[in-house]
C-alpha atoms as a PDB file:
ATOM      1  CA  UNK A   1      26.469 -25.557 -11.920  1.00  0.00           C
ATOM      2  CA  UNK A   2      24.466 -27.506  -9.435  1.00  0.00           C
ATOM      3  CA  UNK A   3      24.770 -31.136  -9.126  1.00  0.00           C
ATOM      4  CA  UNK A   4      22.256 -32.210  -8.479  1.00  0.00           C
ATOM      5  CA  UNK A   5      18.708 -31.272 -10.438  1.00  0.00           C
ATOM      6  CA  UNK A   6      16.261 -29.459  -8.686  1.00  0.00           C
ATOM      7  CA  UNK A   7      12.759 -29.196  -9.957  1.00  0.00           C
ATOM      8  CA  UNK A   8      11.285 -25.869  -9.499  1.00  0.00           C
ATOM      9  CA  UNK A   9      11.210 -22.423 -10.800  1.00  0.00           C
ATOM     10  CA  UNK A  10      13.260 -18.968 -10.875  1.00  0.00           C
ATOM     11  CA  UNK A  11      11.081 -15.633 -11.078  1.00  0.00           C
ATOM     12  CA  UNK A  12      12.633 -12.528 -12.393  1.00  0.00           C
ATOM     13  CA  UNK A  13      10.754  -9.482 -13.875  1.00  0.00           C
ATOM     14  CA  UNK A  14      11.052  -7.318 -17.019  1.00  0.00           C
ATOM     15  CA  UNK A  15      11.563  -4.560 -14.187  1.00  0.00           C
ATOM     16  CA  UNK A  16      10.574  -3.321 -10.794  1.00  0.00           C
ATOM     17  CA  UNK A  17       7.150  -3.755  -9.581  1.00  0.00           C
ATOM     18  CA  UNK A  18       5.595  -5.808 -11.575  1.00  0.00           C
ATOM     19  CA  UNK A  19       4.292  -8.331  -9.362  1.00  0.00           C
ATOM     20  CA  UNK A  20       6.799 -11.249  -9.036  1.00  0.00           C
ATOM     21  CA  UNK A  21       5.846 -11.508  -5.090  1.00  0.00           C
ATOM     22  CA  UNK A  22       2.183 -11.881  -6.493  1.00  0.00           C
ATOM     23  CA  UNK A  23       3.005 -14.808  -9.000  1.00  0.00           C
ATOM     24  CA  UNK A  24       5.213 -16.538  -6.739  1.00  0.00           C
ATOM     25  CA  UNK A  25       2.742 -16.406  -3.732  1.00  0.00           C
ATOM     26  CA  UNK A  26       0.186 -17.329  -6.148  1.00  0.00           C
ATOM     27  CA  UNK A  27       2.110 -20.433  -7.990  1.00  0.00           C
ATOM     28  CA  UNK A  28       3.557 -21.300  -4.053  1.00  0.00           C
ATOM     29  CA  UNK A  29      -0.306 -21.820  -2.894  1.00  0.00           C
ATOM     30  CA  UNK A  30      -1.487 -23.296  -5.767  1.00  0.00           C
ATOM     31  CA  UNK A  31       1.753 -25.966  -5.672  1.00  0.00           C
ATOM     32  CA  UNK A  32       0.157 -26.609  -1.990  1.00  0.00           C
ATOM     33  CA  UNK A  33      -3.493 -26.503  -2.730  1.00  0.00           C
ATOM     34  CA  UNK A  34      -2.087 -29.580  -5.121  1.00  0.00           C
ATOM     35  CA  UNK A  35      -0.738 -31.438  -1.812  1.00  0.00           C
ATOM     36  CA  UNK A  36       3.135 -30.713  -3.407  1.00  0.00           C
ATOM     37  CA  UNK A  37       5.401 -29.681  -0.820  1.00  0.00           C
ATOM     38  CA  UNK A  38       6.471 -26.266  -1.841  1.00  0.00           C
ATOM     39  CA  UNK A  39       9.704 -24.452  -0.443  1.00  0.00           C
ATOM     40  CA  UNK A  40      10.297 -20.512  -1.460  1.00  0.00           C
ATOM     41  CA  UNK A  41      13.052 -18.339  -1.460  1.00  0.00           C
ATOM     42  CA  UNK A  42      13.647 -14.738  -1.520  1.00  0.00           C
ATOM     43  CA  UNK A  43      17.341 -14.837  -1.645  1.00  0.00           C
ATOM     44  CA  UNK A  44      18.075 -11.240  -0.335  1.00  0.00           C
ATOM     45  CA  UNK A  45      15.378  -8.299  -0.656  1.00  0.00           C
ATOM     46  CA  UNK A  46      15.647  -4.748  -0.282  1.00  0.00           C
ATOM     47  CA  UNK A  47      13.098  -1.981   0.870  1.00  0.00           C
ATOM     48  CA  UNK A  48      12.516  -3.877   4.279  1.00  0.00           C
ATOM     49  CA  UNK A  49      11.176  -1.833   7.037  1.00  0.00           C
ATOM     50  CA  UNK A  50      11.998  -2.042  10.893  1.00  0.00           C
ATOM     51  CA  UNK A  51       9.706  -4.143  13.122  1.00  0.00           C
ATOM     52  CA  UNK A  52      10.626  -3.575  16.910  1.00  0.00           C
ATOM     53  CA  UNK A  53      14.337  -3.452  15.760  1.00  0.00           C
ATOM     54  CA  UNK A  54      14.639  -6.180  13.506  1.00  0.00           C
ATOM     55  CA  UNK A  55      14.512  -6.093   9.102  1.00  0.00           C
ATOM     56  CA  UNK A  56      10.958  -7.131   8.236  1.00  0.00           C
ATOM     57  CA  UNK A  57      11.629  -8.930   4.633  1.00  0.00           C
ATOM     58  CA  UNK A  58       7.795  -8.719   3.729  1.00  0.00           C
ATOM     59  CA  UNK A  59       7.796 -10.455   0.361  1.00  0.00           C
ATOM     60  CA  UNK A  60       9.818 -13.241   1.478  1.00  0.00           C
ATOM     61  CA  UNK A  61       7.240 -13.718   4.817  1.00  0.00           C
ATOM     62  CA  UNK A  62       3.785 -13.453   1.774  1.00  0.00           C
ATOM     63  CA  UNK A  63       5.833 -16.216   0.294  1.00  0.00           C
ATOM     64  CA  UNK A  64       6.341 -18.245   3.259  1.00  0.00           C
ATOM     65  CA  UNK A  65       2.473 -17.739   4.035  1.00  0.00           C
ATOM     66  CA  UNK A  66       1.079 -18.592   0.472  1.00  0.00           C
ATOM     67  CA  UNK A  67       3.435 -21.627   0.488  1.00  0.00           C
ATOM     68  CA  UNK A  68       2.472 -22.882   4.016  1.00  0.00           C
ATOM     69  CA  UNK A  69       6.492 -23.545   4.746  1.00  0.00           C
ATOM     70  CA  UNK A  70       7.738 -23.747   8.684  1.00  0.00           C
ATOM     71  CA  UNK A  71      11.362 -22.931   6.745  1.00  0.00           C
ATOM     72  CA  UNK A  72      13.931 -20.583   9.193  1.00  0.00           C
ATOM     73  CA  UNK A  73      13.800 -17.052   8.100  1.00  0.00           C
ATOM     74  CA  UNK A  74      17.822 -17.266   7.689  1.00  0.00           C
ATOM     75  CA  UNK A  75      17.328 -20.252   4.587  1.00  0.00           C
ATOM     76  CA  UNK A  76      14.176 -18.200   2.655  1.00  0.00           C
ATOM     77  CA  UNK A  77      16.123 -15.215   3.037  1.00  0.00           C
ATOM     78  CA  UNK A  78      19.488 -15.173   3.418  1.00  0.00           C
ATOM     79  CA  UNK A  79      19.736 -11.223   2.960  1.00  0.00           C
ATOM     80  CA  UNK A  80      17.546  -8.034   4.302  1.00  0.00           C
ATOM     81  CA  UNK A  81      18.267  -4.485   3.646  1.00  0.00           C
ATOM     82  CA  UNK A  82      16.437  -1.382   4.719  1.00  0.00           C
ATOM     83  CA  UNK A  83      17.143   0.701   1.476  1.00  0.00           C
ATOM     84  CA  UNK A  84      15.437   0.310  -1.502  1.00  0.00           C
ATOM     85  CA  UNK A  85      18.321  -0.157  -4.021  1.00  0.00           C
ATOM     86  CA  UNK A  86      19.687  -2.939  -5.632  1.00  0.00           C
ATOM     87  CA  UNK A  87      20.703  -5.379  -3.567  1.00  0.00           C
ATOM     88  CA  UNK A  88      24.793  -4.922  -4.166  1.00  0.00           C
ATOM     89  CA  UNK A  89      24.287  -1.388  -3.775  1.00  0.00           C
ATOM     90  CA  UNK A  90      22.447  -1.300  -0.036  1.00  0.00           C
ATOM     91  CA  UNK A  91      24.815  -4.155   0.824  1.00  0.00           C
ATOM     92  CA  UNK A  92      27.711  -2.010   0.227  1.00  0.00           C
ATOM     93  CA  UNK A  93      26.030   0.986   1.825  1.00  0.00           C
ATOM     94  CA  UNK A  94      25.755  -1.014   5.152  1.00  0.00           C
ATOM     95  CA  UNK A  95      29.657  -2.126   4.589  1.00  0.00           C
ATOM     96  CA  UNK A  96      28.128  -6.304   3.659  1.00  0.00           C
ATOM     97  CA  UNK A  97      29.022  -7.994   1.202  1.00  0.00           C
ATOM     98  CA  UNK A  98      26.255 -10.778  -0.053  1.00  0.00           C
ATOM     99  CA  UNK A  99      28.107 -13.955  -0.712  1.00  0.00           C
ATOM    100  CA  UNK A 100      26.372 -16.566  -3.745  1.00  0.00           C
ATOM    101  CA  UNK A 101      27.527 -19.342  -2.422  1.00  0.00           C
ATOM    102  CA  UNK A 102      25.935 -18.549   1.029  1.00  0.00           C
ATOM    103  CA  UNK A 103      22.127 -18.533  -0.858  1.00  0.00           C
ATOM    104  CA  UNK A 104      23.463 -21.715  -3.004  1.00  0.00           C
ATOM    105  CA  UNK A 105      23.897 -23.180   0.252  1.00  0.00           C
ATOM    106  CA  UNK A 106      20.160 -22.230   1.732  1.00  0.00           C
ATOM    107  CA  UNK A 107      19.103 -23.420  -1.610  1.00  0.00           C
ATOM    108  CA  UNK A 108      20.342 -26.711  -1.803  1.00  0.00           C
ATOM    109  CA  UNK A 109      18.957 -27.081   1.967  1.00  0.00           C
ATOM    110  CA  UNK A 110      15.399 -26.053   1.459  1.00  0.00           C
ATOM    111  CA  UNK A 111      15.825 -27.870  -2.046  1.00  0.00           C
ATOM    112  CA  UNK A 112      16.550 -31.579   0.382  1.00  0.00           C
ATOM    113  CA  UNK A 113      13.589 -30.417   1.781  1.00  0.00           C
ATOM    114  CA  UNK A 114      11.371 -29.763  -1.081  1.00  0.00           C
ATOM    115  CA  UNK A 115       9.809 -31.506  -3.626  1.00  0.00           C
ATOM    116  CA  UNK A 116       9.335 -28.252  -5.937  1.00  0.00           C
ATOM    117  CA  UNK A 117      11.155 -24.810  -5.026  1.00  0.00           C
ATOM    118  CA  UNK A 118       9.945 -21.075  -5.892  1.00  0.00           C
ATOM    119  CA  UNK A 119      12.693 -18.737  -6.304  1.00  0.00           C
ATOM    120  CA  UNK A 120      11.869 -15.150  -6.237  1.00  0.00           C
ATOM    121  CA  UNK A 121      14.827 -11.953  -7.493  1.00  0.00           C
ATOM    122  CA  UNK A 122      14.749  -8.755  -7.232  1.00  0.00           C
ATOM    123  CA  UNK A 123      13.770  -6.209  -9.603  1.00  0.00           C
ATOM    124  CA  UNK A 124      14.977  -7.730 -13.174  1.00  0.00           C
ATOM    125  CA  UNK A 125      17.371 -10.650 -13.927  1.00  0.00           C
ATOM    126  CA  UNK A 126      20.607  -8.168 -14.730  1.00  0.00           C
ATOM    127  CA  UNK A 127      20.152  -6.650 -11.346  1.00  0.00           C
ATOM    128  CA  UNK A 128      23.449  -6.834  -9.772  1.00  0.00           C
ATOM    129  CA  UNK A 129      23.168  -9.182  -6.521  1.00  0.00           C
ATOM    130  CA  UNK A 130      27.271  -8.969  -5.616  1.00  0.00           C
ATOM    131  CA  UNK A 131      29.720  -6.446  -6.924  1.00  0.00           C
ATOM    132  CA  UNK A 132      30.404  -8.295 -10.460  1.00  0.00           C
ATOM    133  CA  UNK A 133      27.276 -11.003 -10.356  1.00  0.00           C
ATOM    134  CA  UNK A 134      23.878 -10.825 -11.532  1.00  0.00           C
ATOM    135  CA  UNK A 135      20.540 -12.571 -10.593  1.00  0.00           C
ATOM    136  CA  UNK A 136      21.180 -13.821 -13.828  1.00  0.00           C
ATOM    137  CA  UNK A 137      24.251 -15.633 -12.462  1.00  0.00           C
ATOM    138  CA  UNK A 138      22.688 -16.931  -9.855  1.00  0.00           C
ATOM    139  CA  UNK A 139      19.736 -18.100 -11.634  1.00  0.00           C
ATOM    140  CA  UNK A 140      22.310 -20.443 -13.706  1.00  0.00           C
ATOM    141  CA  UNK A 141      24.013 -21.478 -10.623  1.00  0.00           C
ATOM    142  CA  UNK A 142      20.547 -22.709  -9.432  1.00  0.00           C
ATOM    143  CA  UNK A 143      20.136 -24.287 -12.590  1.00  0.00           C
ATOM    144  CA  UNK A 144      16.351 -23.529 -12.368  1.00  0.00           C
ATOM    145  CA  UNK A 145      14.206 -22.630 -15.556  1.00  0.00           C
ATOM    146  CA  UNK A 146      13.347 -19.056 -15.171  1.00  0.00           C
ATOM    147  CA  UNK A 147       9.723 -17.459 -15.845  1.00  0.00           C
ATOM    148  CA  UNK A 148       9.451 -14.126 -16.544  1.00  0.00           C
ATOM    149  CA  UNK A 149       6.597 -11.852 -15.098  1.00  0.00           C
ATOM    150  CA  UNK A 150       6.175  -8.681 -17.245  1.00  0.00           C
ATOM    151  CA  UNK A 151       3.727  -5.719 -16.983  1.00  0.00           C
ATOM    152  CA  UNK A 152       0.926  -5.050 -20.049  1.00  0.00           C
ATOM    153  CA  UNK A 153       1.090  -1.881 -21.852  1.00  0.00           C
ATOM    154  CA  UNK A 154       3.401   0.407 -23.930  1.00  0.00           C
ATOM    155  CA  UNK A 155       7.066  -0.512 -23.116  1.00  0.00           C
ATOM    156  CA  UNK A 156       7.064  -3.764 -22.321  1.00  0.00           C
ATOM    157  CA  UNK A 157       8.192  -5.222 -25.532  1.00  0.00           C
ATOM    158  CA  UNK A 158      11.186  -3.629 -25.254  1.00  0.00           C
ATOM    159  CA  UNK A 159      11.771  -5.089 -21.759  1.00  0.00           C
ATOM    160  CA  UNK A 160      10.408  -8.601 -22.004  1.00  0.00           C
ATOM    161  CA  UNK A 161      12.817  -9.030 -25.231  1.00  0.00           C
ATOM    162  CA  UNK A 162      15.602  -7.849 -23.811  1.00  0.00           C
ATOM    163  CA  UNK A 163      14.890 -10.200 -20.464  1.00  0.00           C
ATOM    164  CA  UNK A 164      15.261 -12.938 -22.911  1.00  0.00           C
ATOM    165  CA  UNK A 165      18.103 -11.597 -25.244  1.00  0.00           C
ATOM    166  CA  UNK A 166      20.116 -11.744 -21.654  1.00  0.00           C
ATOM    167  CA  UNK A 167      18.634 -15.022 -20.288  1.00  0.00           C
ATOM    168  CA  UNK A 168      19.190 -16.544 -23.873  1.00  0.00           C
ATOM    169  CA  UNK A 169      22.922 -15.590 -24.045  1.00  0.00           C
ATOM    170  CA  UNK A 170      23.181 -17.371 -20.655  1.00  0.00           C
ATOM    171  CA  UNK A 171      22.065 -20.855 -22.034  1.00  0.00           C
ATOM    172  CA  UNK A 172      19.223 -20.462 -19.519  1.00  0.00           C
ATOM    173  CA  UNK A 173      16.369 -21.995 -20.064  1.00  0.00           C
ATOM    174  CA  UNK A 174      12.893 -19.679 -20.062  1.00  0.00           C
ATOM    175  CA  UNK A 175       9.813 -21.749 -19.135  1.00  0.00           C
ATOM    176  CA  UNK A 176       7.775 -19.243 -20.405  1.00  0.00           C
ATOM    177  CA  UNK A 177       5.608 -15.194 -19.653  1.00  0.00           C
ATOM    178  CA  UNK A 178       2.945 -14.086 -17.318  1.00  0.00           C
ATOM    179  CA  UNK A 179       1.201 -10.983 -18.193  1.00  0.00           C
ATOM    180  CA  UNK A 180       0.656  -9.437 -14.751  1.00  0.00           C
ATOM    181  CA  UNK A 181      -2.276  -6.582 -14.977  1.00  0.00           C
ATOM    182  CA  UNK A 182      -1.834  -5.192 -11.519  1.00  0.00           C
ATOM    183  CA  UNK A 183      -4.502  -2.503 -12.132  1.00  0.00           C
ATOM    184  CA  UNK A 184      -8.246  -3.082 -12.532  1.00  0.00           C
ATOM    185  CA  UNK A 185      -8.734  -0.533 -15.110  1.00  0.00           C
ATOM    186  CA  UNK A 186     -10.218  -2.204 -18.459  1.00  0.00           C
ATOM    187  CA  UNK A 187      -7.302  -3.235 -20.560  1.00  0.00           C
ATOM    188  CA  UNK A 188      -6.530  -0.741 -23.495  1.00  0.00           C
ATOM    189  CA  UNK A 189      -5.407  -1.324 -26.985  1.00  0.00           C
ATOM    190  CA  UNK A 190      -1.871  -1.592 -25.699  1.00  0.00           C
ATOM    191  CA  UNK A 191      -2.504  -4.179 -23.346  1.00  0.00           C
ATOM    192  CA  UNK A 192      -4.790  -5.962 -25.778  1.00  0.00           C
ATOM    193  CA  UNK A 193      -1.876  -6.201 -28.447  1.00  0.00           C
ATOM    194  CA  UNK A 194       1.340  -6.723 -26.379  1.00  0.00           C
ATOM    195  CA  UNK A 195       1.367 -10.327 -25.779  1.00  0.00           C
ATOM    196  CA  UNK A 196       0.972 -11.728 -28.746  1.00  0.00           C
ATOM    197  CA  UNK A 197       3.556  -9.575 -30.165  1.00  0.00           C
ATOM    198  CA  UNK A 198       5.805 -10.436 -27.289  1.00  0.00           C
ATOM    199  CA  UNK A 199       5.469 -14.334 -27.461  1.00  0.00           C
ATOM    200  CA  UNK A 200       5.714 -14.216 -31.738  1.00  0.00           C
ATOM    201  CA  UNK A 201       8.957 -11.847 -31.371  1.00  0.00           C
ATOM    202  CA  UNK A 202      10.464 -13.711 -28.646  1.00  0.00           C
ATOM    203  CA  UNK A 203       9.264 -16.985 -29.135  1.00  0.00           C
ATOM    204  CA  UNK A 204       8.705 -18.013 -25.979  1.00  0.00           C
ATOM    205  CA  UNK A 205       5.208 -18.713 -24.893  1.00  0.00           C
ATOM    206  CA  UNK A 206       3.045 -16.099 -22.919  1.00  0.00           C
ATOM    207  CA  UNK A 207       1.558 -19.057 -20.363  1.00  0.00           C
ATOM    208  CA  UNK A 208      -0.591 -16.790 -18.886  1.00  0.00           C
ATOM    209  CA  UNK A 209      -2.104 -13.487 -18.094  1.00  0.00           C
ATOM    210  CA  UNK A 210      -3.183 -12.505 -14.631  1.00  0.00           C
ATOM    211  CA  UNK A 211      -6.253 -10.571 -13.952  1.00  0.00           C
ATOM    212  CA  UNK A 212      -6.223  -8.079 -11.186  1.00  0.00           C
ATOM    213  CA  UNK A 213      -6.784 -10.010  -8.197  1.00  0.00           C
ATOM    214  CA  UNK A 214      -6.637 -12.995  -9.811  1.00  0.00           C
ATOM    215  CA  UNK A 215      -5.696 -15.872  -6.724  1.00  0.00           C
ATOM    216  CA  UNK A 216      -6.369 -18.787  -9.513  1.00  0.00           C
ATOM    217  CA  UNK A 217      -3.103 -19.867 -10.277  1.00  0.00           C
ATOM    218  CA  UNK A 218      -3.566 -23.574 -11.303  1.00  0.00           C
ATOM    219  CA  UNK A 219      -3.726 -23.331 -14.770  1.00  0.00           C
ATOM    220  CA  UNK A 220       0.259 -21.760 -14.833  1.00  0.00           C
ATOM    221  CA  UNK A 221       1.001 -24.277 -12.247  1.00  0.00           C
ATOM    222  CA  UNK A 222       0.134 -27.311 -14.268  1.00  0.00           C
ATOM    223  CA  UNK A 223       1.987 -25.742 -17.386  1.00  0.00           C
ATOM    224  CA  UNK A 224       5.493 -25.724 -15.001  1.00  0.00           C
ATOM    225  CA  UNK A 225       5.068 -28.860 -13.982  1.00  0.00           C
ATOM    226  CA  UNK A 226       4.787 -30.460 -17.300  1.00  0.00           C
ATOM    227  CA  UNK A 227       8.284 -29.179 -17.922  1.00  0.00           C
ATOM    228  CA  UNK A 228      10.626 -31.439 -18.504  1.00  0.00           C
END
């Protein structure tokens, strides 16, 4: 563990796709709309394209632009990969190896630098980051309260519950669930019912729900930093 407490926020998602870059861009410009100075970190992502030879990391860069940070590209994200895969797996298929204490390190830098810090995974908290670790080790090893972004609609009860079984039999604290509707189609009865279900089953709070194209993020914002 971390000596030294940081106050801030880890993302992780119920799966794939479900808008973590969104929410964290969103909470990282709303933190600086507030005049808090915001760092962000994308501590290794996958999927990146070329750019004139070099890995273009492009949700780590919407993060540094929502958050307004000058922060070296090496600290916000300490690992780039061109294949979409989990981040162990394209690390091994370009013969790396990605090293925790190497993004503990960039953390604990930006964190000096910081006066709140928004930490975005990949994919969902048990996907594996090193050959035997898991975003949900390195979450702990941040020792950051994690918030969990799930999708609405048929399935995600099943996912959001076990995201917290797994966080829960970490000791990790779970600040609480956005409901990300990345779609503009009119909710149906699904995504009508789910979160209530999700926060009574659980019982952890859904803080939020987030409209399609929603860029108001204050509300959630004020609810993290009245964590204690």
């Amino acid at each position: 563990m971390m000596s030294m407490k940081i106050q801030g926020i880890f993302i992780t998602g119920t799966d794939t796709g479900v808008g973590k870059t969104y929410v964290g861009a969103g909470l990282a410009a709303a933190l600086r709309e507030q005049g808090i100075d915001v760092g962000v970190m994308k501590p290794a992502e996958t999927g990146c394209m070329f750019r004139n030879g070099v890995l273009v990391p492009r949700d780590a860069l919407k993060l540094i632009q929502a958050g307004g940070v000058d922060d070296p590209l090496a600290l916000v994200n300490p690992y780039r990969f061109r294949d979409a895969l989990a981040p162990a797996v394209a690390a091994a298929r370009t013969g790396k190896r990605i090293e925790i204490r190497r993004i503990v390190s960039a953390f604990r830098t930006l964190a000096r630098k910081h006066a709140y810090m928004v930490v975005e995974g990949a994919g969902g908290i048990m996907v594996p980051l090193t050959t035997n670790r898991y975003y949900l080790d390195l979450a702990r090893v941040l020792d950051l309260p994690v918030l969990v972004v799930a999708r609405p609609g048929l399935g995600t009860i099943n996912h959001s519950l076990l995201t917290v079984m797994a966080l829960r039999s970490r000791g990790l604290r779970i600040a609480g669930i956005v409901i990300n509707h990345h779609s503009k189609k009119v909710p149906g009865l699904a995504e009508r019912t789910v979160p209530p279900v999700i926060e009574r089953l659980s019982g952890v709070p859904v803080i939020g729900q987030v409209k399609f194209g929603q860029n108001d993020f204050r509300n959630i914002m004020r609810y993290l930093l009245m964590l204690k």
